Coordinates of C-alpha atoms in Angstrom, one line a residue:
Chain A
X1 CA 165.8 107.7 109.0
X2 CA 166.4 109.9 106.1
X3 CA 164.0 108.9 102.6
X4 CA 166.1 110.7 100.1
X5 CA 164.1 112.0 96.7
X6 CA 164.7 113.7 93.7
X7 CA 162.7 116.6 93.0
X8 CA 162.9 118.7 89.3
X9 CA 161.0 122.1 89.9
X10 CA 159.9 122.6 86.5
X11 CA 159.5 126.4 86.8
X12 CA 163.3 126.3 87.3
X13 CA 164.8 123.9 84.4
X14 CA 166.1 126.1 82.3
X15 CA 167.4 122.7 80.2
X16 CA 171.2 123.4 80.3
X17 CA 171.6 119.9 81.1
X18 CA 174.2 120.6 83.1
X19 CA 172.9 117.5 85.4
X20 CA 173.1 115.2 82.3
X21 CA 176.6 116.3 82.2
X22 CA 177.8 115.9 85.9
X23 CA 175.9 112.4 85.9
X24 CA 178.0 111.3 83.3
X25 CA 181.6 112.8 84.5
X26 CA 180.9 111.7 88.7
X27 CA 180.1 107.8 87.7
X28 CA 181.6 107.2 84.2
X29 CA 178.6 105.5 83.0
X30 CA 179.2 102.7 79.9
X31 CA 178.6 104.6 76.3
X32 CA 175.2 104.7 75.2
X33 CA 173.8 105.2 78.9
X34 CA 172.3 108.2 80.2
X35 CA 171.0 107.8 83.7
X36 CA 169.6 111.0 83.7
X37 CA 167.8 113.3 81.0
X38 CA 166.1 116.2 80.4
X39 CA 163.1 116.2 78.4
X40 CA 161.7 119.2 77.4
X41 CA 157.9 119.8 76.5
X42 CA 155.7 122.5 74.4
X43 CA 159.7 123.1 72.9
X44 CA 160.2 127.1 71.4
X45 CA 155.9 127.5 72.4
X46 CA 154.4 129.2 75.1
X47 CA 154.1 127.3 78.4
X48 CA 157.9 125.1 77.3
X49 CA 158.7 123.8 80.6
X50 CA 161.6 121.2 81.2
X51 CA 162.0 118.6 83.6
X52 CA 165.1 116.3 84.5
X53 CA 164.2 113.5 85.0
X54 CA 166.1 110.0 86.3
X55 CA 165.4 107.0 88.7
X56 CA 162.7 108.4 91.5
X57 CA 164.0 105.3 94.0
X58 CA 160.3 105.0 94.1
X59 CA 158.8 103.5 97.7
X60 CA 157.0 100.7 96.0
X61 CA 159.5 100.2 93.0
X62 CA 157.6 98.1 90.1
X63 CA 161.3 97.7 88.8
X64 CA 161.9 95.5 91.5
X65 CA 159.0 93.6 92.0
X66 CA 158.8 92.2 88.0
X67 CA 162.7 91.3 88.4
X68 CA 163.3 88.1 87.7
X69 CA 166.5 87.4 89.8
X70 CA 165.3 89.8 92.2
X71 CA 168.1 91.6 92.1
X72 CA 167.0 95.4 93.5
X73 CA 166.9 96.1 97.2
X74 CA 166.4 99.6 98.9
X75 CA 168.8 101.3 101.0
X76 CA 168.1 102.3 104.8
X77 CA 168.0 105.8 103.0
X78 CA 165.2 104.7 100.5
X79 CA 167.5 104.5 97.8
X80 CA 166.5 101.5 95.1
X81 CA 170.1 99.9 93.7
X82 CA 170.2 96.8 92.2
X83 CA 173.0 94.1 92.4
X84 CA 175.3 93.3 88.9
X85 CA 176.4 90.3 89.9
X86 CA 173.1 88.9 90.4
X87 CA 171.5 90.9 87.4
X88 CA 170.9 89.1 84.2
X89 CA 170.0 91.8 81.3
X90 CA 166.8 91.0 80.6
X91 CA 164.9 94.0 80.4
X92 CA 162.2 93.3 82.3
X93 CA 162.6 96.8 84.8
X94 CA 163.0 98.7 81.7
X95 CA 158.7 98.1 80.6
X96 CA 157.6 98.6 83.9
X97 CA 159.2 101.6 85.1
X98 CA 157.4 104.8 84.4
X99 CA 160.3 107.0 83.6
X100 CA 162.4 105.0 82.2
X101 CA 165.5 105.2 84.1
X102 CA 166.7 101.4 83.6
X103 CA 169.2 101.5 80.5
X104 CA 171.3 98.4 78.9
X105 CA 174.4 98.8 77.4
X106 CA 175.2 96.6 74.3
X107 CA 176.2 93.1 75.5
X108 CA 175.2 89.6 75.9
X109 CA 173.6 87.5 73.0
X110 CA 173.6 89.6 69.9
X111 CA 175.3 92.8 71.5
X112 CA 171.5 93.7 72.5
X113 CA 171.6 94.2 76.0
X114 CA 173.8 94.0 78.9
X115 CA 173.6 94.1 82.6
X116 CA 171.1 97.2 83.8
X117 CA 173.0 100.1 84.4
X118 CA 170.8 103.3 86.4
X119 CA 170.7 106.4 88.5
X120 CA 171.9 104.7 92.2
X121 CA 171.4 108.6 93.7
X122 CA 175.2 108.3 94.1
X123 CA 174.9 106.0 96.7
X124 CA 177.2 103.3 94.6
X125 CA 176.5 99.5 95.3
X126 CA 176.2 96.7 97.3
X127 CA 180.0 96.2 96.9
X128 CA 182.4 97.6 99.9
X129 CA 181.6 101.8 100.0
X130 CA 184.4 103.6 98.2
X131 CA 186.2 100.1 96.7
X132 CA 187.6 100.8 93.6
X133 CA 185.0 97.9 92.0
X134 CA 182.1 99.4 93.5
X135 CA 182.9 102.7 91.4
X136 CA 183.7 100.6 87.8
X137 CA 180.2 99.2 88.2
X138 CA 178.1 101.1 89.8
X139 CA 180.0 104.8 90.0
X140 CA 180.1 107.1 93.1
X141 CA 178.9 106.9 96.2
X142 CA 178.6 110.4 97.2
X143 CA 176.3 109.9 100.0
X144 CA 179.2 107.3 102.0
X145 CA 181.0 110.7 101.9
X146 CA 178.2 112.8 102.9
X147 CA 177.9 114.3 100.0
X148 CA 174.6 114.6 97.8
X149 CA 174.2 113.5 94.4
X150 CA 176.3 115.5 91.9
X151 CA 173.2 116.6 89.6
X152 CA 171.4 118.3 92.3
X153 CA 174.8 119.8 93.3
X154 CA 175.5 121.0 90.2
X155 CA 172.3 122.6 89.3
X156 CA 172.5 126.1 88.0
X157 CA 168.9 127.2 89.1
X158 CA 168.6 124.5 91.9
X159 CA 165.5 123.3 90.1
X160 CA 166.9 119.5 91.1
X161 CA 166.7 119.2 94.3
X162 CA 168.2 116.1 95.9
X163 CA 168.2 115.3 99.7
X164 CA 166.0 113.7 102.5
X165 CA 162.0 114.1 101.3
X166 CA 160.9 116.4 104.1
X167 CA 163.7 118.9 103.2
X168 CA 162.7 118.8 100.0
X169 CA 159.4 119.2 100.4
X170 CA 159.9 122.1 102.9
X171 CA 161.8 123.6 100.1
X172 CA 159.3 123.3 97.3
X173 CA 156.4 124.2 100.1
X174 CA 158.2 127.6 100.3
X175 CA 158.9 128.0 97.1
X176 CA 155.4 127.6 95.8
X177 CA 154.0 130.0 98.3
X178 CA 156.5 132.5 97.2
X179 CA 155.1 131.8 93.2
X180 CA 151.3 132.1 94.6
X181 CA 150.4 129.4 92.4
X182 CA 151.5 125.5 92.3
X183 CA 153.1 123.5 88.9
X184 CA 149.9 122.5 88.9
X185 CA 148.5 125.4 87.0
X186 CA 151.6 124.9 84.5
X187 CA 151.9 127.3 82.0
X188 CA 149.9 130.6 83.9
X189 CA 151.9 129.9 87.1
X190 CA 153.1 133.7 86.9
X191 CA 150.4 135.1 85.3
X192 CA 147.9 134.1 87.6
X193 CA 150.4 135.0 90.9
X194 CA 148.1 136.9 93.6
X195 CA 150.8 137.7 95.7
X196 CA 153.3 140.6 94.8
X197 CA 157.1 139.4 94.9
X198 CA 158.4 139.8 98.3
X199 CA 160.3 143.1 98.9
X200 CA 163.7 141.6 98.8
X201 CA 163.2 139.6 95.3
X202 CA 162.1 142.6 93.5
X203 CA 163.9 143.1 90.2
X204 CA 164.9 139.8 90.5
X205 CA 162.2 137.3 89.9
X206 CA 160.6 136.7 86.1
X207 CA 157.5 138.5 87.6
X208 CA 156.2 141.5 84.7
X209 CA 155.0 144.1 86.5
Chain B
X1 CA 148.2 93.1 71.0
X2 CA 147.8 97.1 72.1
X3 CA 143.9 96.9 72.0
X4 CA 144.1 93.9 74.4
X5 CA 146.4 95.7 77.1
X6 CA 143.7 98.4 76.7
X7 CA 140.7 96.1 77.1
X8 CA 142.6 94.0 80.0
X9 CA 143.3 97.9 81.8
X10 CA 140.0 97.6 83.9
X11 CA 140.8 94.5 85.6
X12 CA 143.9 96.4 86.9
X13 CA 141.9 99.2 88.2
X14 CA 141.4 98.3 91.4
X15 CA 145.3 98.6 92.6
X16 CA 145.5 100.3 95.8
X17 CA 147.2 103.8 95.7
X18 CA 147.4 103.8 99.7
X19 CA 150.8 104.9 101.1
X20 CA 152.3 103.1 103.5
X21 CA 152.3 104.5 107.3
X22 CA 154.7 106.7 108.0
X23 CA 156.7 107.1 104.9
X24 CA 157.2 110.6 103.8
X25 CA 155.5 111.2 100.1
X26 CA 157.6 112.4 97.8
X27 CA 157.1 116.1 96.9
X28 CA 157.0 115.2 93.0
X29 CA 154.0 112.7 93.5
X30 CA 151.6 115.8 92.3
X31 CA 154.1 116.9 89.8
X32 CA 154.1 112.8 88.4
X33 CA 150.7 112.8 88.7
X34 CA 149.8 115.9 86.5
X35 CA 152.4 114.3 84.3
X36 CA 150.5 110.9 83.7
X37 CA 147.2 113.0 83.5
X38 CA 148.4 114.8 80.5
X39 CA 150.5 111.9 79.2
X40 CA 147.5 110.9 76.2
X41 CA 147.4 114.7 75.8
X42 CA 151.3 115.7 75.0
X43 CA 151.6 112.1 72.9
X44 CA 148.9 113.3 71.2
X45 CA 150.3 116.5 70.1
X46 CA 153.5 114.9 69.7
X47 CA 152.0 112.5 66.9
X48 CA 150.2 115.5 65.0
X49 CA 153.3 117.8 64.7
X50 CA 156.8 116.9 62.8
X51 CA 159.2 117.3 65.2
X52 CA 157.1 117.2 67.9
X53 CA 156.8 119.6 71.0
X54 CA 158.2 117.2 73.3
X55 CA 162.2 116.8 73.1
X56 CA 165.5 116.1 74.5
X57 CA 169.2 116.0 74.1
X58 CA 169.7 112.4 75.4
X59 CA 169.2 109.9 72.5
X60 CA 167.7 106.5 72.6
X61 CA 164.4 104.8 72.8
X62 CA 161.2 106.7 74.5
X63 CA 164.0 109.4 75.8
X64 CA 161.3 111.7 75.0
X65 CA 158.7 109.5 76.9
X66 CA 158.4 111.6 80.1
X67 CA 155.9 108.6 81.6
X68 CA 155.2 105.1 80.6
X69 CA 151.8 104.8 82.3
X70 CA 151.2 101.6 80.3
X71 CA 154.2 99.5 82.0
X72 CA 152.0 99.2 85.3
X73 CA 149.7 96.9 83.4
X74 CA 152.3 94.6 82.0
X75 CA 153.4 94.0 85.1
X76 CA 150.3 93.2 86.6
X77 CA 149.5 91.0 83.6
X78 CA 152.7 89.2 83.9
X79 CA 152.4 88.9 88.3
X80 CA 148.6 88.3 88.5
X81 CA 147.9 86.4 86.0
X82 CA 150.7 85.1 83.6
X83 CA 152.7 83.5 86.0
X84 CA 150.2 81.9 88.5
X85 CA 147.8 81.5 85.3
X86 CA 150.8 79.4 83.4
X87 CA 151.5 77.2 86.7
X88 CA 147.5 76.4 87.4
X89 CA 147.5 75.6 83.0
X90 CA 150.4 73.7 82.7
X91 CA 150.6 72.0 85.8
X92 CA 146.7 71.4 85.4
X93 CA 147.8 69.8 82.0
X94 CA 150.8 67.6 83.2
X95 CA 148.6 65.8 85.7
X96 CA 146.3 65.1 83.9
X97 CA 148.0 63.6 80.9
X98 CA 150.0 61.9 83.7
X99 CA 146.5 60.6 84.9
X100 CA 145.2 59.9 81.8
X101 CA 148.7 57.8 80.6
X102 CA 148.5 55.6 83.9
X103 CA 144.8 55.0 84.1
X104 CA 144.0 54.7 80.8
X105 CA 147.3 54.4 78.1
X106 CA 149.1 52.3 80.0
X107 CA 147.0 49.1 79.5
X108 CA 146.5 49.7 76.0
X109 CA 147.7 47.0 73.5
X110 CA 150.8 47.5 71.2
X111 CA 149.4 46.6 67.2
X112 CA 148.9 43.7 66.3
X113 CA 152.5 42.4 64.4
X114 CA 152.0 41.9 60.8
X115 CA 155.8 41.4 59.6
X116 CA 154.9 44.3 57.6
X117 CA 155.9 47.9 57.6
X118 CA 155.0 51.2 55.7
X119 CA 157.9 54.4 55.6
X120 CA 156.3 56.9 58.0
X121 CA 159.0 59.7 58.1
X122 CA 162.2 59.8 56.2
X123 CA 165.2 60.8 57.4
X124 CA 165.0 64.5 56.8
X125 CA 161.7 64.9 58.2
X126 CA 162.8 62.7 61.4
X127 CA 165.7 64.8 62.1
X128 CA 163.8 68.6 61.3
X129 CA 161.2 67.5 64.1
X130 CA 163.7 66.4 66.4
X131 CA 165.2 69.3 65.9
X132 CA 162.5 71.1 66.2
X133 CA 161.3 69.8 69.3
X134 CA 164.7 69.6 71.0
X135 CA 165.0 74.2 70.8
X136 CA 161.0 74.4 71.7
X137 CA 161.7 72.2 74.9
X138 CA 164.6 73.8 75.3
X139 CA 163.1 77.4 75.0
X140 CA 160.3 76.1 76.7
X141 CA 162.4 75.7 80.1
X142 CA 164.6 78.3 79.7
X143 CA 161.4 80.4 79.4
X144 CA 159.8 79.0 82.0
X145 CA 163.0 79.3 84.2
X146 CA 162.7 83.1 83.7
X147 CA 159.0 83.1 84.5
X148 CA 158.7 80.9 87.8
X149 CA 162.1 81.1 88.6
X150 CA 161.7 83.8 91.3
X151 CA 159.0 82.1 93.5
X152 CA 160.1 78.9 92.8
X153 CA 163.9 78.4 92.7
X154 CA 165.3 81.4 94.8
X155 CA 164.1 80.2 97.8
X156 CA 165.8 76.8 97.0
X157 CA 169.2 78.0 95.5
X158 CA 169.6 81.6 96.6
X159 CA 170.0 84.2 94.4
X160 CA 173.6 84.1 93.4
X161 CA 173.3 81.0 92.0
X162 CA 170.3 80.7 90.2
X163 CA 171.3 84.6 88.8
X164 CA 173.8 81.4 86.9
X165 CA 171.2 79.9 86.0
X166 CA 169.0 82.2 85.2
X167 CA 171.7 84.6 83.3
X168 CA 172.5 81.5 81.0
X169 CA 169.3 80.4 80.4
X170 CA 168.5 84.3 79.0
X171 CA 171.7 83.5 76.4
X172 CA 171.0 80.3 75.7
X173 CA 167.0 81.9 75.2
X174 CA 168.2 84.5 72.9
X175 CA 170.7 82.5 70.8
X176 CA 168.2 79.3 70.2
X177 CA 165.4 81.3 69.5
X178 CA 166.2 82.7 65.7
X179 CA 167.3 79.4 65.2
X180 CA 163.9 77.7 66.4
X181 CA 161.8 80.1 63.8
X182 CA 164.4 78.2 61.1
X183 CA 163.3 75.2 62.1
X184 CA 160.0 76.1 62.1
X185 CA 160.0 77.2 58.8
X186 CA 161.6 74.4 57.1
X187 CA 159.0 72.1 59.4
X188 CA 156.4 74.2 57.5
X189 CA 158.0 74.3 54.2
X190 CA 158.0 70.3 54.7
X191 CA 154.4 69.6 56.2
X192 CA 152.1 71.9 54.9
X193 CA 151.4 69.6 52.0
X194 CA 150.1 67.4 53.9
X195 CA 148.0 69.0 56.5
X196 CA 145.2 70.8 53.7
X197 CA 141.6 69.6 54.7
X198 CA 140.7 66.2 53.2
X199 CA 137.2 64.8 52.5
X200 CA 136.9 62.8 55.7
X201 CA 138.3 65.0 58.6
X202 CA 135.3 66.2 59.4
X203 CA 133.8 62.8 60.0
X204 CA 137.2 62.2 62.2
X205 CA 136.0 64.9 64.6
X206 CA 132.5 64.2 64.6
X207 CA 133.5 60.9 65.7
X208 CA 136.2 62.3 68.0
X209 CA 138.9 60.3 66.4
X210 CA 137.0 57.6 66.7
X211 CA 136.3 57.3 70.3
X212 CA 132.3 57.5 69.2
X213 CA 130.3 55.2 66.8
X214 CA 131.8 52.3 64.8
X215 CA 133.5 51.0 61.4
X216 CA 136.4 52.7 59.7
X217 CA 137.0 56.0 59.1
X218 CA 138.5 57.5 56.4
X219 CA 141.9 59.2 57.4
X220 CA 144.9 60.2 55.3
X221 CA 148.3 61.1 56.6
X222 CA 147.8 62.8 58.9
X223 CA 143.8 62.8 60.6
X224 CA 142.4 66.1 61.6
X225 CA 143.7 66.2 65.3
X226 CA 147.7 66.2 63.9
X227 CA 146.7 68.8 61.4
X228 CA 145.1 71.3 63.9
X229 CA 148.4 70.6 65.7
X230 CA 150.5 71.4 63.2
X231 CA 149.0 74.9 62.1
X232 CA 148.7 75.4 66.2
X233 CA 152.7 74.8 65.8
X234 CA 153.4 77.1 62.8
X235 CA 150.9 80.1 63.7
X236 CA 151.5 80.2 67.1
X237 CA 154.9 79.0 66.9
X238 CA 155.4 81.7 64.3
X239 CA 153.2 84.5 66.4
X240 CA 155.9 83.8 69.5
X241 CA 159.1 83.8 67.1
X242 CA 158.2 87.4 65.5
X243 CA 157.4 88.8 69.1
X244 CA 160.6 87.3 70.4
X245 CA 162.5 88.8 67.7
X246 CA 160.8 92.2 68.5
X247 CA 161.7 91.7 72.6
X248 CA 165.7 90.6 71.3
X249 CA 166.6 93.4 69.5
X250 CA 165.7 96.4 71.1
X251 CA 168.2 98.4 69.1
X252 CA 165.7 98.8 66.0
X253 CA 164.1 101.8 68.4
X254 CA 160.4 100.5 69.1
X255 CA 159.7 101.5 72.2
X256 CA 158.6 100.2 75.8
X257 CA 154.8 99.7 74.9
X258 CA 155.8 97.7 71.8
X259 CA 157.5 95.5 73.9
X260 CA 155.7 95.2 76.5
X261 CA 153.0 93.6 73.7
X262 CA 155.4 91.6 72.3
X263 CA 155.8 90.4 75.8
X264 CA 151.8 89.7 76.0
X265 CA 152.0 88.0 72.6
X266 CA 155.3 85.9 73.1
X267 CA 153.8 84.3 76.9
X268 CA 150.0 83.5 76.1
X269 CA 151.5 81.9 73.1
X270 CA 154.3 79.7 74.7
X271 CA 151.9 79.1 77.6
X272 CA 149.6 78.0 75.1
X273 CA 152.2 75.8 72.8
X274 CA 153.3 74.1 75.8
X275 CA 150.3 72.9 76.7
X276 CA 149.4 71.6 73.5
X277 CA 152.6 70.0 73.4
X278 CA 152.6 68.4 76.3
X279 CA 149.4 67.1 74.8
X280 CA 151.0 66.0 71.5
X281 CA 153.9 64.0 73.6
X282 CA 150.8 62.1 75.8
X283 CA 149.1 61.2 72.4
X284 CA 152.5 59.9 71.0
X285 CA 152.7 57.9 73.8
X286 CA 149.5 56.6 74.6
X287 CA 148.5 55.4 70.8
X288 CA 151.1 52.4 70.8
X289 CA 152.8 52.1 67.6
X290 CA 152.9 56.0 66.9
X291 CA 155.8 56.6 68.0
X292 CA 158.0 54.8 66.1
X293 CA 156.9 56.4 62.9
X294 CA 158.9 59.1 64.2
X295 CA 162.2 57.8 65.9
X296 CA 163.1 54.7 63.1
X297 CA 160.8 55.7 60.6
X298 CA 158.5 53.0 60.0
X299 CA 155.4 51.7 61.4
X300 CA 153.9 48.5 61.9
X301 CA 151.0 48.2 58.8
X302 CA 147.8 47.1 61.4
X303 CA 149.0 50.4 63.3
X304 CA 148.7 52.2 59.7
X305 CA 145.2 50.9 58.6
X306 CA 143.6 51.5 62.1
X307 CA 144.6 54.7 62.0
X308 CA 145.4 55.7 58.4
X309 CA 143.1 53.6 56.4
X310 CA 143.5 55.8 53.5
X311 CA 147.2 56.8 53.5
X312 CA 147.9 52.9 54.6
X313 CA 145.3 51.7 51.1
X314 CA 147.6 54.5 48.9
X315 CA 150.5 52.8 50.1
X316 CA 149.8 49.5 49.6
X317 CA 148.3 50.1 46.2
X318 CA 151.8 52.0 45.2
X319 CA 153.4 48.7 46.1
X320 CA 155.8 50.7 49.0
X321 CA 154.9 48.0 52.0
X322 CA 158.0 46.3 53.4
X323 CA 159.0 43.3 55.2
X324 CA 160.6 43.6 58.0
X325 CA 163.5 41.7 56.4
X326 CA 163.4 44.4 54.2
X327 CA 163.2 47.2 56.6
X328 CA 166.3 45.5 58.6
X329 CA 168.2 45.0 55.4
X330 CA 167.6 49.1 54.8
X331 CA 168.8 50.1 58.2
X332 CA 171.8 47.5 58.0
X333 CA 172.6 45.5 60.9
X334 CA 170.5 46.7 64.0
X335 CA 167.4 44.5 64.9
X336 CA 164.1 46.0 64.0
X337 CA 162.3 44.2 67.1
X338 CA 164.9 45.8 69.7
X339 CA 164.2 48.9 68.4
X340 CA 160.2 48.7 68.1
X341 CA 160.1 46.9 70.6
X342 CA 159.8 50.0 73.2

């Protein structure tokens, strides 16, 4: 069974926001809502890195456990979507989730909030896959096609990655033994690189001789 | 509010962090984890410069909040101990004053009938608290629908239809409450008069409202018990209105840890209120006679003068005491014993 994850490689994001973009065009999300953003840090310094960042369909989703209608389930893929019908507005996913991904567009008492609207890793809703109501509310489901979420598709630099976690993480494993150093030394990732660039990525990677 | 999500963030501590067997962890757990580590660092920076070295294109509120580390303790808060907290407290409370009402309130005598009645509450005032008290019980269950519904109701109705119930309830919430801080403000604007420390309330308490010792005591309009209620009422009352305004219009751009106070603030209060309430309709009850001060008006005057010696004394020295004839006569045709007679 596939557990399918996002993963930003922040030595990538080059903050194009092309994802932000494609989100928005693939699932014609309400005005005001942006599923997915990129938020850039240490902006026009030394060390700026970006990061995209949307839902992360976490394993143990807080969004779903302080839900008051109970209203979020998780796909046999590991994707967290949440039910309209059953959703009432309140907000209550929006404080506990660490990134932020729930948003609310302006309805219900006093135009303040809505029914939650969020990332749904293109995997649509609960409604019939690829009905025509399942796309106004919840947009594409990509994956019913066997497709992967549009960001990641569309990312310039592939620094969004999208896809079953232990592909991912085979992916990122390679690609930080290639760097020589992990994110976690953000900033001096290059700088401090002991290996040379491999013959065939010469000339090609950011590495100053 | 903020410094007591801080103090409360030890008693969350002890969360386990254990993944589940055989689930695959995500490759960005390091990444997220780094994040939250430097989360106090970049917000830091953040606050000291202008424009700030964190940014993005996406508008709106916290966009440039890469983690809300802070959200994990409201929702622990609101699981562990608001909601089982708020049905041990007021459930705790309900029993008892149910107890209390059968063992002890039932058997109490009605005053003694004089023929004679004193003006408790006019009109206006009659209709502000019934007002009043008709939005806070029926904010109080809304609220409380919100709060227990999930454990509670779910597993009775399904979700489908108490997301009805629950969905009109958070309109019905959100429109009533504005109009309950009115209310409460014209209650206040009304009352406050008359709930200022007098020379005697002290006594009252001493003497527990006269459950202790013997011979009169010397009360006004209202004794010492109805006044703590009262500011209880307006401060809290006042304390959950602001913070409910603050959670109802999220378009003013505060952000999620704001809210998630306002949260705090707005639930220990109308846990709190509640109780008290609940406490204020058992006393109404239980002291025969009180109550109809407050749904005709007028009160019998040995209920006044056990009770309110000194606003009773006033009274009667103003000349203001009326016969029931009198009273009826007011009030046109409807019978004064039918109605007092509860």
């Amino acid at each position: 069974m596939a557990r399918m994850k996002f993963y930003c490689d922040a030595e990538r994001c080059i903050e194009c926001n092309g994802c932000v973009t494609a989100c928005k065009n693939e699932n014609e999300v309400p005005w005001g809502v942006n599923r997915r953003r990129v938020v850039t840090i240490k902006d026009g310094e030394h060390g700026e890195r970006s990061l995209s960042v949307a839902c992360m369909h976490c394993s143990d989703a807080p969004c779903a456990t302080v839900c008051p209608v109970d209203c979020f389930y998780t796909t046999d893929d590991g994707v967290v979507l949440h039910d309209k019908d059953i959703c009432i507005g309140c907000g209550y996913c929006f404080y506990a989730c660490p990134f932020g991904a729930p948003q609310f567009p302006e309805d219900g008492a006093f135009a303040t909030r809505g029914k939650m609207d969020k990332c749904t890793f293109c995997a649509g809703g609960p409604l019939p896959d690829g009905s025509a109501e399942e796309y106004r509310k919840y947009g594409a489901n990509r994956l019913a096609e066997g497709k992967l979420p549009l960001c990641a598709e569309m990312c310039a630099t592939k620094a969004l990655l999208a896809g079953d976690a232990d592909v991912v993480s085979e992916i990122y494993r390679k690609r930080v033994i290639l760097r020589g150093a992990s994110v976690l030394d953000w900033g001096v990732s290059y700088q401090k690189a002991t290996l040379r660039a491999p013959r065939g990525l010469s000339g090609k990677s950011s590495l100053k001789p | 509010m903020l410094a007591l999500l801080w103090l409360t963030a030890p008693l969350f501590a002890a969360v386990s962090h254990d993944k589940p067997p055989g689930l695959v962890e995500n490759p960005g757990t390091d990444l997220w984890r780094e994040v939250r580590r430097r989360a106090p660092e970049l917000q830091a920076l953040q606050q000291a410069g202008k424009r700030g070295p964190v940014r993005t294109q996406v508008q709106g509120v916290d966009t440039t909040r890469l983690i809300n580390a802070r959200g994990e303790q409201w929702r622990l808060y609101r699981h562990r101990w608001l909601i089982p907290g708020s049905l041990w407290l007021l459930g705790g409370v309900a029993a008892l004053v149910v107890l209390l009402y059968l063992a002890v309130a039932l058997r109490l005598p009605p005053p003694r009938e004089s023929g004679r009645r004193l003006l408790r509450f006019e009109t206006y005032e009659r209709t502000l608290h019934w007002f009043m008290a008709a939005l806070f019980l029926f904010l109080g269950l809304t609220g409380l629908l919100l709060l227990w519904g999930r454990p509670l109701l779910i597993p009775l109705l399904g979700k489908p239809a108490f997301s009805a119930i629950a969905s009109a309830s958070k309109e019905g919430h959100n429109l009533m409450g504005p109009v309950f801080l009115v209310s409460l403000l014209l209650f206040f604007a009304r009352f406050w008069r008359r709930n200022l420390y007098q020379r005697g309330d002290f006594a009252w308490l001493a003497r527990l409202g006269g459950l202790l010792g013997r011979g009169p005591l010397r009360v006004g309009f209202f004794n010492l018990g109805e006044k703590v209620l009262f500011w209880l009422v307006v401060l809290v009352g006042l304390a959950i209105s602001l913070a409910g305004l603050v959670l109802l219009f999220p378009n003013f751009g505060q952000g999620r840890v704001v809210m998630e106070a306002a949260h705090l603030v707005h639930t220990l209060g109308a846990v709190l209120l509640l109780a008290v309430v609940l406490g204020h309709i058992y006393m109404a009850k239980a002291v025969k006679g009180t109550l109809e001060g407050m749904t005709g008006g007028y009160v019998e005057y040995n209920w006044a003068r056990e009770h309110h010696g000194a606003w009773a004394a006033d009274t009667e020295a103003a000349g203001r005491v009326l016969s029931v004839e009198e009273v009826e006569s007011r009030r046109g045709q409807r019978s004064l014993v039918k109605e007092g007679g509860t």
